[in-house]
PDB file of C-alpha atoms in Angstrom:
ATOM      1  CA  MET A 218     101.434  51.188 284.621  1.00  0.00           C
ATOM      2  CA  LYS A 219      99.526  47.895 284.363  1.00  0.00           C
ATOM      3  CA  HIS A 220      98.431  48.242 287.995  1.00  0.00           C
ATOM      4  CA  LEU A 221      97.251  51.766 287.297  1.00  0.00           C
ATOM      5  CA  HIS A 222      94.991  50.572 284.474  1.00  0.00           C
ATOM      6  CA  LEU A 223      93.583  47.771 286.649  1.00  0.00           C
ATOM      7  CA  PHE A 224      92.848  50.289 289.391  1.00  0.00           C
ATOM      8  CA  PHE A 225      91.076  52.602 286.987  1.00  0.00           C
ATOM      9  CA  SER A 226      89.114  49.698 285.476  1.00  0.00           C
ATOM     10  CA  GLY A 227      87.790  48.872 288.933  1.00  0.00           C
ATOM     11  CA  ILE A 228      86.789  52.478 289.409  1.00  0.00           C
ATOM     12  CA  CYS A 229      85.056  52.404 286.024  1.00  0.00           C
ATOM     13  CA  ILE A 230      82.945  49.425 287.014  1.00  0.00           C
ATOM     14  CA  LEU A 231      81.946  51.170 290.232  1.00  0.00           C
ATOM     15  CA  PHE A 232      80.986  54.310 288.359  1.00  0.00           C
ATOM     16  CA  ALA A 233      79.041  52.304 285.786  1.00  0.00           C
ATOM     17  CA  ILE A 234      76.944  50.870 288.601  1.00  0.00           C
ATOM     18  CA  ILE A 235      76.418  54.356 290.022  1.00  0.00           C
ATOM     19  CA  MET A 236      75.486  55.662 286.596  1.00  0.00           C
ATOM     20  CA  ALA A 237      72.966  52.870 286.084  1.00  0.00           C
ATOM     21  CA  TYR A 238      71.427  53.710 289.439  1.00  0.00           C
ATOM     22  CA  MET A 239      71.303  57.438 288.703  1.00  0.00           C
ATOM     23  CA  THR A 240      69.755  57.019 285.274  1.00  0.00           C
ATOM     24  CA  TYR A 241      67.120  54.595 286.537  1.00  0.00           C
ATOM     25  CA  ASP A 242      63.653  55.886 285.635  1.00  0.00           C
ATOM     26  CA  ARG A 243      62.462  57.602 288.778  1.00  0.00           C
ATOM     27  CA  SER A 244      59.544  59.391 287.155  1.00  0.00           C
ATOM     28  CA  LYS A 245      57.121  56.847 288.533  1.00  0.00           C
ATOM     29  CA  TYR A 246      58.334  57.777 292.025  1.00  0.00           C
ATOM     30  CA  GLY A 247      57.764  61.486 291.617  1.00  0.00           C
ATOM     31  CA  SER A 248      61.317  62.591 290.822  1.00  0.00           C
ATOM     32  CA  SER A 249      61.770  64.407 287.547  1.00  0.00           C
ATOM     33  CA  HIS A 250      65.376  65.533 288.063  1.00  0.00           C
ATOM     34  CA  HIS A 251      67.632  64.511 285.171  1.00  0.00           C
ATOM     35  CA  HIS A 252      71.226  63.781 285.958  1.00  0.00           C
ATOM     36  CA  THR A 253      74.009  65.001 283.728  1.00  0.00           C
ATOM     37  CA  VAL A 254      76.813  62.544 283.146  1.00  0.00           C
ATOM     38  CA  ALA A 255      80.187  63.293 281.567  1.00  0.00           C
ATOM     39  CA  ILE A 256      83.250  61.212 280.816  1.00  0.00           C
ATOM     40  CA  VAL A 257      86.971  61.706 281.095  1.00  0.00           C
ATOM     41  CA  ASP A 258      89.057  59.427 278.869  1.00  0.00           C
ATOM     42  CA  SER A 259      91.522  57.822 281.285  1.00  0.00           C
ATOM     43  CA  ASP A 260      93.991  56.849 278.551  1.00  0.00           C
ATOM     44  CA  LYS A 261      94.083  60.365 277.144  1.00  0.00           C
ATOM     45  CA  VAL A 262      94.573  62.022 280.531  1.00  0.00           C
ATOM     46  CA  ILE A 263      97.108  59.486 281.831  1.00  0.00           C
ATOM     47  CA  ASN A 264      99.174  59.464 278.639  1.00  0.00           C
ATOM     48  CA  GLY A 265      98.963  63.237 278.241  1.00  0.00           C
ATOM     49  CA  SER A 266      99.732  64.220 281.826  1.00  0.00           C
ATOM     50  CA  LEU A 267     103.000  66.137 281.898  1.00  0.00           C
ATOM     51  CA  ALA A 268     103.391  65.441 285.612  1.00  0.00           C
ATOM     52  CA  LEU A 269     102.982  61.692 285.113  1.00  0.00           C
ATOM     53  CA  GLN A 270     105.461  61.719 282.230  1.00  0.00           C
ATOM     54  CA  ASP A 271     107.861  63.622 284.492  1.00  0.00           C
ATOM     55  CA  VAL A 272     107.417  61.059 287.280  1.00  0.00           C
ATOM     56  CA  GLN A 273     107.998  58.141 284.906  1.00  0.00           C
ATOM     57  CA  GLN A 274     111.187  59.767 283.599  1.00  0.00           C
ATOM     58  CA  GLN A 275     112.480  60.397 287.131  1.00  0.00           C
ATOM     59  CA  ILE A 276     111.714  56.820 288.174  1.00  0.00           C
ATOM     60  CA  ARG A 277     113.517  55.439 285.097  1.00  0.00           C
ATOM     61  CA  GLU A 278     116.561  57.602 285.849  1.00  0.00           C
ATOM     62  CA  GLN A 279     116.607  56.650 289.529  1.00  0.00           C
ATOM     63  CA  ASN A 280     116.203  52.972 288.660  1.00  0.00           C
ATOM     64  CA  ASP A 281     119.105  53.172 286.179  1.00  0.00           C
ATOM     65  CA  LYS A 282     121.217  54.908 288.825  1.00  0.00           C
ATOM     66  CA  LEU A 283     120.380  52.190 291.369  1.00  0.00           C
ATOM     67  CA  GLN A 284     121.341  49.485 288.882  1.00  0.00           C
ATOM     68  CA  GLN A 285     124.665  51.187 288.163  1.00  0.00           C
ATOM     69  CA  GLU A 286     125.388  51.591 291.895  1.00  0.00           C
ATOM     70  CA  PHE A 287     124.635  47.908 292.458  1.00  0.00           C
ATOM     71  CA  GLU A 288     126.959  46.825 289.657  1.00  0.00           C
ATOM     72  CA  LYS A 289     129.676  49.212 290.875  1.00  0.00           C
ATOM     73  CA  GLU A 290     129.427  47.805 294.421  1.00  0.00           C
ATOM     74  CA  LEU A 291     129.893  44.266 293.133  1.00  0.00           C
ATOM     75  CA  GLU A 292     132.856  45.284 290.975  1.00  0.00           C
ATOM     76  CA  LYS A 293     134.601  46.857 293.985  1.00  0.00           C
ATOM     77  CA  VAL A 294     134.889  43.568 295.835  1.00  0.00           C
ATOM     78  CA  LYS A 295     135.096  41.164 292.934  1.00  0.00           C
ATOM     79  CA  PRO A 296     138.696  39.992 292.647  1.00  0.00           C
ATOM     80  CA  SER A 297     140.373  40.145 289.264  1.00  0.00           C
ATOM     81  CA  GLN A 298     141.008  36.828 287.519  1.00  0.00           C
ATOM     82  CA  GLU A 299     144.801  37.271 287.848  1.00  0.00           C
ATOM     83  CA  GLU A 300     144.506  38.002 291.573  1.00  0.00           C
ATOM     84  CA  PHE A 301     142.164  35.054 292.043  1.00  0.00           C
ATOM     85  CA  ASP A 302     144.506  32.666 290.194  1.00  0.00           C
ATOM     86  CA  LEU A 303     147.392  33.568 292.533  1.00  0.00           C
ATOM     87  CA  LEU A 304     145.432  32.557 295.638  1.00  0.00           C
ATOM     88  CA  SER A 305     145.643  29.166 297.308  1.00  0.00           C
ATOM     89  CA  GLU A 306     142.584  26.909 297.222  1.00  0.00           C
ATOM     90  CA  GLU A 307     141.745  27.844 300.817  1.00  0.00           C
ATOM     91  CA  ALA A 308     142.102  31.561 300.070  1.00  0.00           C
ATOM     92  CA  LYS A 309     139.999  31.176 296.901  1.00  0.00           C
ATOM     93  CA  LYS A 310     137.259  29.530 298.920  1.00  0.00           C
ATOM     94  CA  GLU A 311     137.401  32.270 301.568  1.00  0.00           C
ATOM     95  CA  LYS A 312     137.400  35.025 298.929  1.00  0.00           C
ATOM     96  CA  ALA A 313     134.408  33.428 297.168  1.00  0.00           C
ATOM     97  CA  GLU A 314     132.493  33.248 300.472  1.00  0.00           C
ATOM     98  CA  GLN A 315     133.286  36.898 301.232  1.00  0.00           C
ATOM     99  CA  PHE A 316     132.139  37.906 297.778  1.00  0.00           C
ATOM    100  CA  SER A 317     128.918  35.884 298.108  1.00  0.00           C
ATOM    101  CA  LYS A 318     128.178  37.482 301.480  1.00  0.00           C
ATOM    102  CA  TYR A 319     128.858  40.950 300.162  1.00  0.00           C
ATOM    103  CA  ALA A 320     126.817  40.293 297.000  1.00  0.00           C
ATOM    104  CA  ALA A 321     123.857  39.081 299.086  1.00  0.00           C
ATOM    105  CA  GLN A 322     124.030  42.233 301.233  1.00  0.00           C
ATOM    106  CA  ALA A 323     124.283  44.428 298.131  1.00  0.00           C
ATOM    107  CA  ARG A 324     121.290  42.589 296.593  1.00  0.00           C
ATOM    108  CA  ASP A 325     119.254  43.139 299.765  1.00  0.00           C
ATOM    109  CA  ASP A 326     120.149  46.842 299.771  1.00  0.00           C
ATOM    110  CA  TYR A 327     119.260  47.086 296.087  1.00  0.00           C
ATOM    111  CA  ALA A 328     115.923  45.330 296.670  1.00  0.00           C
ATOM    112  CA  LYS A 329     115.111  47.699 299.570  1.00  0.00           C
ATOM    113  CA  LYS A 330     115.952  50.762 297.501  1.00  0.00           C
ATOM    114  CA  GLY A 331     113.926  49.346 294.597  1.00  0.00           C
ATOM    115  CA  SER A 332     110.975  48.826 296.924  1.00  0.00           C
ATOM    116  CA  ASP A 333     111.319  52.392 298.219  1.00  0.00           C
ATOM    117  CA  LEU A 334     111.423  53.640 294.635  1.00  0.00           C
ATOM    118  CA  GLU A 335     108.262  51.691 293.796  1.00  0.00           C
ATOM    119  CA  GLU A 336     106.538  53.188 296.854  1.00  0.00           C
ATOM    120  CA  SER A 337     107.616  56.676 295.744  1.00  0.00           C
ATOM    121  CA  TYR A 338     106.143  55.996 292.304  1.00  0.00           C
ATOM    122  CA  LYS A 339     102.856  54.827 293.824  1.00  0.00           C
ATOM    123  CA  ASN A 340     102.643  57.898 296.086  1.00  0.00           C
ATOM    124  CA  SER A 341     103.434  60.194 293.161  1.00  0.00           C
ATOM    125  CA  VAL A 342     100.750  58.612 290.969  1.00  0.00           C
ATOM    126  CA  ASP A 343      98.251  58.893 293.829  1.00  0.00           C
ATOM    127  CA  SER A 344      99.032  62.610 294.185  1.00  0.00           C
ATOM    128  CA  ILE A 345      98.633  63.173 290.460  1.00  0.00           C
ATOM    129  CA  PHE A 346      95.383  61.202 290.384  1.00  0.00           C
ATOM    130  CA  ASN A 347      94.075  63.313 293.289  1.00  0.00           C
ATOM    131  CA  LYS A 348      94.866  66.422 291.245  1.00  0.00           C
ATOM    132  CA  ILE A 349      93.015  64.913 288.260  1.00  0.00           C
ATOM    133  CA  LYS A 350      89.969  64.264 290.481  1.00  0.00           C
ATOM    134  CA  GLU A 351      90.148  67.797 291.894  1.00  0.00           C
ATOM    135  CA  VAL A 352      90.315  69.345 288.418  1.00  0.00           C
ATOM    136  CA  ALA A 353      87.508  67.122 287.108  1.00  0.00           C
ATOM    137  CA  LYS A 354      85.345  68.091 290.082  1.00  0.00           C
ATOM    138  CA  LYS A 355      85.876  71.821 289.478  1.00  0.00           C
ATOM    139  CA  ILE A 356      85.009  71.456 285.807  1.00  0.00           C
ATOM    140  CA  ALA A 357      81.973  69.307 286.620  1.00  0.00           C
ATOM    141  CA  GLU A 358      80.700  71.863 289.111  1.00  0.00           C
ATOM    142  CA  SER A 359      81.135  74.719 286.644  1.00  0.00           C
ATOM    143  CA  GLU A 360      79.418  72.707 283.881  1.00  0.00           C
ATOM    144  CA  LYS A 361      76.676  71.487 286.265  1.00  0.00           C
ATOM    145  CA  VAL A 362      77.571  67.832 285.732  1.00  0.00           C
ATOM    146  CA  ASP A 363      76.271  65.367 288.343  1.00  0.00           C
ATOM    147  CA  LEU A 364      78.556  62.424 287.583  1.00  0.00           C
ATOM    148  CA  VAL A 365      81.948  62.182 285.892  1.00  0.00           C
ATOM    149  CA  LEU A 366      83.174  58.754 284.795  1.00  0.00           C
ATOM    150  CA  PHE A 367      86.919  58.216 284.429  1.00  0.00           C
ATOM    151  CA  VAL A 368      86.933  55.500 281.786  1.00  0.00           C
ATOM    152  CA  SER A 369      88.920  54.223 278.869  1.00  0.00           C
ATOM    153  CA  SER A 370      86.843  55.366 275.916  1.00  0.00           C
ATOM    154  CA  LYS A 371      88.368  52.662 273.705  1.00  0.00           C
ATOM    155  CA  ASN A 372      86.894  49.884 275.778  1.00  0.00           C
ATOM    156  CA  LEU A 373      83.796  51.106 277.536  1.00  0.00           C
ATOM    157  CA  ILE A 374      82.177  53.989 275.689  1.00  0.00           C
ATOM    158  CA  LEU A 375      80.072  52.997 272.730  1.00  0.00           C
ATOM    159  CA  TYR A 376      78.810  56.503 272.028  1.00  0.00           C
ATOM    160  CA  SER A 377      78.997  59.941 273.600  1.00  0.00           C
ATOM    161  CA  LYS A 378      78.362  63.464 272.484  1.00  0.00           C
ATOM    162  CA  ASP A 379      81.370  65.746 272.428  1.00  0.00           C
ATOM    163  CA  ARG A 380      79.848  67.967 275.076  1.00  0.00           C
ATOM    164  CA  VAL A 381      79.910  65.179 277.664  1.00  0.00           C
ATOM    165  CA  ASP A 382      83.616  64.407 277.153  1.00  0.00           C
ATOM    166  CA  LEU A 383      85.633  66.540 279.567  1.00  0.00           C
ATOM    167  CA  SER A 384      88.968  64.873 278.728  1.00  0.00           C
ATOM    168  CA  ASP A 385      90.550  67.806 276.906  1.00  0.00           C
ATOM    169  CA  GLN A 386      89.504  70.298 279.580  1.00  0.00           C
ATOM    170  CA  VAL A 387      90.729  68.074 282.398  1.00  0.00           C
ATOM    171  CA  LEU A 388      94.049  67.350 280.675  1.00  0.00           C
ATOM    172  CA  LYS A 389      94.632  71.030 279.886  1.00  0.00           C
ATOM    173  CA  ASN A 390      93.868  72.115 283.453  1.00  0.00           C
ATOM    174  CA  VAL A 391      95.883  69.299 285.062  1.00  0.00           C
ATOM    175  CA  ASN A 392      98.907  70.125 282.903  1.00  0.00           C
ATOM    176  CA  LYS A 393      98.491  73.799 283.758  1.00  0.00           C
ATOM    177  CA  ALA A 394      98.155  73.114 287.493  1.00  0.00           C
ATOM    178  CA  MET A 395     100.821  70.393 287.645  1.00  0.00           C
ATOM    179  CA  PRO A 396     103.272  70.509 284.711  1.00  0.00           C
ATOM    180  CA  LYS A 397     106.026  68.880 286.771  1.00  0.00           C
ATOM    181  CA  PHE A 398     106.164  66.620 289.775  1.00  0.00           C
ATOM    182  CA  VAL A 399     109.114  65.856 292.018  1.00  0.00           C
ATOM    183  CA  VAL A 400     109.303  62.241 293.151  1.00  0.00           C
ATOM    184  CA  LYS A 401     110.066  62.064 296.860  1.00  0.00           C
TER     185      LYS A 401
END
């Protein structure tokens, strides 16, 4: 989630530069076209997205399942204390080496599956964000808005009229279009 906010902050800076360029006084150059700018509160849309909440829940469940599988794998080969005490020193050493080897392999498998799960999360978030952009674009076109900024209103917006905040419309339409999302 932290990476998601950093990504959106970078986008916000880019859009702020674009907005500054678009609102630059061009009247002295013969252009009298006024640009309409609207905002979408990133925190509101991200936190309110049913699809994103669904993805986060699925990822938590899959991560818990992976953790349980990892622990179960280690328990299968871990000798009991009574069994271990009955072994000779040589056998204890051999058993410990076998367990270490198996544990390292299980850790590698767990790390690979964790990495795959992280990649699935990233791909899911990208898909949801693309849907958010698509919905925002449709609303902007219908409202004749030239530029939509996806920003955290807590941090970057000092003032805006209600009519330029498309957050509620975007969130409503995203949740309608994508109430659930299946992590692949």
